[in-house]
Amino acid sequence: MQITKSRFVISKTLIGQSAIITFTNKKNETYTYDHDAVYSANQERFETMECFQKYGSYTNSSNLPTFAREYQVK
């Protein structure tokens, strides 16, 4: 499943959906990443974040987080 967003997002509703997400930040830099691969590799990190527990998602509108960079899709 291909999804276009305005920010980096990891969401509980997208887990297991094989989502490939593309987003463009405010500097007009475009990134594409494998949602499930990022979540799987960082599951413990997300599950302990207050925002992930409260809202079911983690977002970053300015950049691709360092921990997600190795899961970019070319």
Short mmCIF file of the N, C-alpha and C atoms (twelve columns), coordinates in Angstrom:
data_MODEL
# 
_entry.id   MODEL 
# 
loop_
_atom_site.group_PDB 
_atom_site.id 
_atom_site.type_symbol 
_atom_site.label_atom_id 
_atom_site.label_alt_id 
_atom_site.label_comp_id 
_atom_site.label_asym_id 
_atom_site.label_seq_id 
_atom_site.Cartn_x 
_atom_site.Cartn_y 
_atom_site.Cartn_z 
_atom_site.pdbx_PDB_model_num 
ATOM 1   N N  . MET A 1  0.844  -1.170 0.000  1 
ATOM 2   C CA . MET A 1  0.000  0.000  0.000  1 
ATOM 3   C C  . MET A 1  0.894  1.240  0.000  1 
ATOM 4   N N  . GLN A 2  0.702  2.112  -0.955 1 
ATOM 5   C CA . GLN A 2  1.448  3.365  -1.063 1 
ATOM 6   C C  . GLN A 2  0.622  4.488  -0.424 1 
ATOM 7   N N  . ILE A 3  1.256  5.262  0.457  1 
ATOM 8   C CA . ILE A 3  0.569  6.361  1.134  1 
ATOM 9   C C  . ILE A 3  1.436  7.611  1.044  1 
ATOM 10  N N  . THR A 4  0.805  8.752  0.809  1 
ATOM 11  C CA . THR A 4  1.515  10.026 0.790  1 
ATOM 12  C C  . THR A 4  1.030  10.856 1.979  1 
ATOM 13  N N  . LYS A 5  1.973  11.370 2.738  1 
ATOM 14  C CA . LYS A 5  1.661  12.166 3.927  1 
ATOM 15  C C  . LYS A 5  2.463  13.464 3.889  1 
ATOM 16  N N  . SER A 6  2.130  14.378 4.783  1 
ATOM 17  C CA . SER A 6  2.873  15.632 4.896  1 
ATOM 18  C C  . SER A 6  3.912  15.570 6.013  1 
ATOM 19  N N  . ARG A 7  4.011  14.404 6.671  1 
ATOM 20  C CA . ARG A 7  4.969  14.231 7.770  1 
ATOM 21  C C  . ARG A 7  5.290  12.757 7.938  1 
ATOM 22  N N  . PHE A 8  6.394  12.481 8.642  1 
ATOM 23  C CA . PHE A 8  6.735  11.117 9.022  1 
ATOM 24  C C  . PHE A 8  5.711  10.659 10.046 1 
ATOM 25  N N  . VAL A 9  5.202  9.443  9.893  1 
ATOM 26  C CA . VAL A 9  4.228  8.922  10.856 1 
ATOM 27  C C  . VAL A 9  4.402  7.420  11.041 1 
ATOM 28  N N  . ILE A 10 4.288  6.987  12.290 1 
ATOM 29  C CA . ILE A 10 4.162  5.577  12.635 1 
ATOM 30  C C  . ILE A 10 2.851  5.490  13.403 1 
ATOM 31  N N  . SER A 11 1.918  4.691  12.897 1 
ATOM 32  C CA . SER A 11 0.583  4.633  13.473 1 
ATOM 33  C C  . SER A 11 0.163  3.197  13.757 1 
ATOM 34  N N  . LYS A 12 -0.507 3.002  14.885 1 
ATOM 35  C CA . LYS A 12 -1.000 1.671  15.231 1 
ATOM 36  C C  . LYS A 12 -1.947 1.135  14.157 1 
ATOM 37  N N  . THR A 13 -2.707 2.017  13.520 1 
ATOM 38  C CA . THR A 13 -3.673 1.563  12.509 1 
ATOM 39  C C  . THR A 13 -3.007 1.076  11.226 1 
ATOM 40  N N  . LEU A 14 -1.742 1.428  11.021 1 
ATOM 41  C CA . LEU A 14 -1.037 1.013  9.809  1 
ATOM 42  C C  . LEU A 14 -0.153 -0.217 10.010 1 
ATOM 43  N N  . ILE A 15 0.001  -0.667 11.246 1 
ATOM 44  C CA . ILE A 15 0.854  -1.826 11.522 1 
ATOM 45  C C  . ILE A 15 0.279  -3.057 10.824 1 
ATOM 46  N N  . GLY A 16 1.138  -3.746 10.089 1 
ATOM 47  C CA . GLY A 16 0.722  -4.952 9.384  1 
ATOM 48  C C  . GLY A 16 0.058  -4.706 8.034  1 
ATOM 49  N N  . GLN A 17 0.012  -3.448 7.600  1 
ATOM 50  C CA . GLN A 17 -0.634 -3.104 6.334  1 
ATOM 51  C C  . GLN A 17 0.346  -3.041 5.162  1 
ATOM 52  N N  . SER A 18 1.626  -3.335 5.424  1 
ATOM 53  C CA . SER A 18 2.681  -3.258 4.394  1 
ATOM 54  C C  . SER A 18 2.719  -1.883 3.730  1 
ATOM 55  N N  . ALA A 19 2.570  -0.845 4.526  1 
ATOM 56  C CA . ALA A 19 2.525  0.521  3.997  1 
ATOM 57  C C  . ALA A 19 3.927  1.029  3.653  1 
ATOM 58  N N  . ILE A 20 4.033  1.599  2.470  1 
ATOM 59  C CA . ILE A 20 5.223  2.343  2.054  1 
ATOM 60  C C  . ILE A 20 4.772  3.795  2.029  1 
ATOM 61  N N  . ILE A 21 5.368  4.606  2.896  1 
ATOM 62  C CA . ILE A 21 4.912  5.988  3.061  1 
ATOM 63  C C  . ILE A 21 5.927  6.963  2.499  1 
ATOM 64  N N  . THR A 22 5.425  7.928  1.751  1 
ATOM 65  C CA . THR A 22 6.243  9.008  1.206  1 
ATOM 66  C C  . THR A 22 5.757  10.312 1.827  1 
ATOM 67  N N  . PHE A 23 6.698  11.126 2.307  1 
ATOM 68  C CA . PHE A 23 6.317  12.448 2.812  1 
ATOM 69  C C  . PHE A 23 7.335  13.477 2.371  1 
ATOM 70  N N  . THR A 24 6.866  14.715 2.259  1 
ATOM 71  C CA . THR A 24 7.717  15.838 1.903  1 
ATOM 72  C C  . THR A 24 7.676  16.823 3.060  1 
ATOM 73  N N  . ASN A 25 8.860  17.175 3.572  1 
ATOM 74  C CA . ASN A 25 8.911  18.078 4.720  1 
ATOM 75  C C  . ASN A 25 8.855  19.542 4.274  1 
ATOM 76  N N  . LYS A 26 8.968  20.450 5.224  1 
ATOM 77  C CA . LYS A 26 8.859  21.885 4.951  1 
ATOM 78  C C  . LYS A 26 10.010 22.419 4.105  1 
ATOM 79  N N  . LYS A 27 11.139 21.688 4.073  1 
ATOM 80  C CA . LYS A 27 12.278 22.088 3.247  1 
ATOM 81  C C  . LYS A 27 12.185 21.489 1.844  1 
ATOM 82  N N  . ASN A 28 11.039 20.890 1.540  1 
ATOM 83  C CA . ASN A 28 10.775 20.256 0.249  1 
ATOM 84  C C  . ASN A 28 11.672 19.037 0.001  1 
ATOM 85  N N  . GLU A 29 12.089 18.365 1.086  1 
ATOM 86  C CA . GLU A 29 12.848 17.125 0.985  1 
ATOM 87  C C  . GLU A 29 11.851 15.973 1.073  1 
ATOM 88  N N  . THR A 30 11.957 15.034 0.148  1 
ATOM 89  C CA . THR A 30 11.023 13.914 0.106  1 
ATOM 90  C C  . THR A 30 11.698 12.636 0.574  1 
ATOM 91  N N  . TYR A 31 10.991 11.907 1.428  1 
ATOM 92  C CA . TYR A 31 11.482 10.641 1.971  1 
ATOM 93  C C  . TYR A 31 10.422 9.571  1.781  1 
ATOM 94  N N  . THR A 32 10.867 8.349  1.516  1 
ATOM 95  C CA . THR A 32 9.969  7.206  1.411  1 
ATOM 96  C C  . THR A 32 10.524 6.118  2.328  1 
ATOM 97  N N  . TYR A 33 9.651  5.516  3.126  1 
ATOM 98  C CA . TYR A 33 10.109 4.517  4.095  1 
ATOM 99  C C  . TYR A 33 9.074  3.403  4.259  1 
ATOM 100 N N  . ASP A 34 9.555  2.280  4.772  1 
ATOM 101 C CA . ASP A 34 8.724  1.102  5.035  1 
ATOM 102 C C  . ASP A 34 8.191  1.206  6.472  1 
ATOM 103 N N  . HIS A 35 6.917  1.504  6.601  1 
ATOM 104 C CA . HIS A 35 6.289  1.711  7.908  1 
ATOM 105 C C  . HIS A 35 6.498  0.521  8.837  1 
ATOM 106 N N  . ASP A 36 6.203  -0.697 8.365  1 
ATOM 107 C CA . ASP A 36 6.291  -1.882 9.226  1 
ATOM 108 C C  . ASP A 36 7.728  -2.182 9.643  1 
ATOM 109 N N  . ALA A 37 8.681  -1.951 8.747  1 
ATOM 110 C CA . ALA A 37 10.090 -2.193 9.093  1 
ATOM 111 C C  . ALA A 37 10.552 -1.228 10.178 1 
ATOM 112 N N  . VAL A 38 10.166 0.042  10.066 1 
ATOM 113 C CA . VAL A 38 10.537 1.031  11.088 1 
ATOM 114 C C  . VAL A 38 9.888  0.657  12.420 1 
ATOM 115 N N  . TYR A 39 8.608  0.305  12.388 1 
ATOM 116 C CA . TYR A 39 7.920  -0.060 13.629 1 
ATOM 117 C C  . TYR A 39 8.547  -1.302 14.261 1 
ATOM 118 N N  . SER A 40 8.769  -2.334 13.474 1 
ATOM 119 C CA . SER A 40 9.320  -3.591 14.004 1 
ATOM 120 C C  . SER A 40 10.676 -3.392 14.654 1 
ATOM 121 N N  . ALA A 41 11.533 -2.609 14.022 1 
ATOM 122 C CA . ALA A 41 12.876 -2.387 14.549 1 
ATOM 123 C C  . ALA A 41 12.887 -1.489 15.784 1 
ATOM 124 N N  . ASN A 42 11.837 -0.705 15.957 1 
ATOM 125 C CA . ASN A 42 11.794 0.267  17.058 1 
ATOM 126 C C  . ASN A 42 10.543 0.119  17.923 1 
ATOM 127 N N  . GLN A 43 9.969  -1.068 17.925 1 
ATOM 128 C CA . GLN A 43 8.699  -1.292 18.621 1 
ATOM 129 C C  . GLN A 43 8.748  -0.883 20.086 1 
ATOM 130 N N  . GLU A 44 9.792  -1.269 20.785 1 
ATOM 131 C CA . GLU A 44 9.891  -0.932 22.203 1 
ATOM 132 C C  . GLU A 44 9.935  0.584  22.398 1 
ATOM 133 N N  . ARG A 45 10.648 1.276  21.528 1 
ATOM 134 C CA . ARG A 45 10.733 2.743  21.587 1 
ATOM 135 C C  . ARG A 45 9.335  3.356  21.460 1 
ATOM 136 N N  . PHE A 46 8.573  2.910  20.451 1 
ATOM 137 C CA . PHE A 46 7.238  3.477  20.234 1 
ATOM 138 C C  . PHE A 46 6.280  3.145  21.367 1 
ATOM 139 N N  . GLU A 47 6.303  1.902  21.818 1 
ATOM 140 C CA . GLU A 47 5.366  1.466  22.854 1 
ATOM 141 C C  . GLU A 47 5.573  2.198  24.177 1 
ATOM 142 N N  . THR A 48 6.749  2.769  24.398 1 
ATOM 143 C CA . THR A 48 6.998  3.501  25.640 1 
ATOM 144 C C  . THR A 48 6.787  5.009  25.490 1 
ATOM 145 N N  . MET A 49 6.519  5.481  24.277 1 
ATOM 146 C CA . MET A 49 6.267  6.914  24.065 1 
ATOM 147 C C  . MET A 49 4.854  7.262  24.518 1 
ATOM 148 N N  . GLU A 50 4.739  8.344  25.264 1 
ATOM 149 C CA . GLU A 50 3.430  8.775  25.743 1 
ATOM 150 C C  . GLU A 50 2.473  9.076  24.583 1 
ATOM 151 N N  . CYS A 51 2.980  9.726  23.536 1 
ATOM 152 C CA . CYS A 51 2.125  10.077 22.401 1 
ATOM 153 C C  . CYS A 51 1.586  8.825  21.705 1 
ATOM 154 N N  . PHE A 52 2.403  7.782  21.625 1 
ATOM 155 C CA . PHE A 52 1.987  6.553  20.956 1 
ATOM 156 C C  . PHE A 52 0.922  5.835  21.788 1 
ATOM 157 N N  . GLN A 53 1.081  5.865  23.093 1 
ATOM 158 C CA . GLN A 53 0.092  5.241  23.978 1 
ATOM 159 C C  . GLN A 53 -1.220 6.029  23.986 1 
ATOM 160 N N  . LYS A 54 -1.114 7.343  23.995 1 
ATOM 161 C CA . LYS A 54 -2.302 8.189  24.111 1 
ATOM 162 C C  . LYS A 54 -3.048 8.367  22.789 1 
ATOM 163 N N  . TYR A 55 -2.292 8.595  21.697 1 
ATOM 164 C CA . TYR A 55 -2.919 8.901  20.409 1 
ATOM 165 C C  . TYR A 55 -2.779 7.783  19.370 1 
ATOM 166 N N  . GLY A 56 -1.936 6.796  19.658 1 
ATOM 167 C CA . GLY A 56 -1.763 5.680  18.726 1 
ATOM 168 C C  . GLY A 56 -0.863 5.991  17.561 1 
ATOM 169 N N  . SER A 57 -0.085 7.079  17.673 1 
ATOM 170 C CA . SER A 57 0.820  7.408  16.572 1 
ATOM 171 C C  . SER A 57 1.986  8.269  17.056 1 
ATOM 172 N N  . TYR A 58 3.030  8.279  16.230 1 
ATOM 173 C CA . TYR A 58 4.192  9.143  16.438 1 
ATOM 174 C C  . TYR A 58 4.415  9.872  15.127 1 
ATOM 175 N N  . THR A 59 4.605  11.184 15.182 1 
ATOM 176 C CA . THR A 59 4.830  11.957 13.956 1 
ATOM 177 C C  . THR A 59 6.041  12.869 14.106 1 
ATOM 178 N N  . ASN A 60 6.584  13.245 12.947 1 
ATOM 179 C CA . ASN A 60 7.684  14.210 12.892 1 
ATOM 180 C C  . ASN A 60 7.520  14.944 11.574 1 
ATOM 181 N N  . SER A 61 7.252  16.230 11.615 1 
ATOM 182 C CA . SER A 61 6.987  16.977 10.387 1 
ATOM 183 C C  . SER A 61 8.224  17.587 9.754  1 
ATOM 184 N N  . SER A 62 9.347  17.594 10.476 1 
ATOM 185 C CA . SER A 62 10.511 18.291 9.939  1 
ATOM 186 C C  . SER A 62 11.544 17.400 9.265  1 
ATOM 187 N N  . ASN A 63 11.591 16.112 9.635  1 
ATOM 188 C CA . ASN A 63 12.663 15.276 9.086  1 
ATOM 189 C C  . ASN A 63 12.335 13.804 9.260  1 
ATOM 190 N N  . LEU A 64 13.121 12.969 8.593  1 
ATOM 191 C CA . LEU A 64 13.056 11.530 8.797  1 
ATOM 192 C C  . LEU A 64 13.924 11.235 10.021 1 
ATOM 193 N N  . PRO A 65 13.360 10.680 11.089 1 
ATOM 194 C CA . PRO A 65 14.156 10.426 12.294 1 
ATOM 195 C C  . PRO A 65 15.368 9.543  12.004 1 
ATOM 196 N N  . THR A 66 16.434 9.753  12.724 1 
ATOM 197 C CA . THR A 66 17.665 8.981  12.544 1 
ATOM 198 C C  . THR A 66 17.401 7.486  12.631 1 
ATOM 199 N N  . PHE A 67 16.564 7.066  13.569 1 
ATOM 200 C CA . PHE A 67 16.299 5.644  13.750 1 
ATOM 201 C C  . PHE A 67 15.526 5.024  12.585 1 
ATOM 202 N N  . ALA A 68 14.979 5.843  11.697 1 
ATOM 203 C CA . ALA A 68 14.204 5.333  10.556 1 
ATOM 204 C C  . ALA A 68 14.971 5.380  9.236  1 
ATOM 205 N N  . ARG A 69 16.097 6.021  9.216  1 
ATOM 206 C CA . ARG A 69 16.812 6.263  7.951  1 
ATOM 207 C C  . ARG A 69 17.236 4.999  7.228  1 
ATOM 208 N N  . GLU A 70 17.567 3.937  7.952  1 
ATOM 209 C CA . GLU A 70 18.001 2.727  7.281  1 
ATOM 210 C C  . GLU A 70 16.830 1.961  6.638  1 
ATOM 211 N N  . TYR A 71 15.613 2.418  6.860  1 
ATOM 212 C CA . TYR A 71 14.431 1.762  6.288  1 
ATOM 213 C C  . TYR A 71 13.826 2.560  5.138  1 
ATOM 214 N N  . GLN A 72 14.624 3.468  4.579  1 
ATOM 215 C CA . GLN A 72 14.167 4.223  3.418  1 
ATOM 216 C C  . GLN A 72 14.034 3.287  2.225  1 
ATOM 217 N N  . VAL A 73 13.088 3.592  1.366  1 
ATOM 218 C CA . VAL A 73 12.855 2.845  0.144  1 
ATOM 219 C C  . VAL A 73 13.252 3.759  -1.013 1 
ATOM 220 N N  . LYS A 74 14.067 3.251  -1.890 1 
ATOM 221 C CA . LYS A 74 14.514 4.076  -3.039 1 
ATOM 222 C C  . LYS A 74 13.526 3.956  -4.195 1 
# 
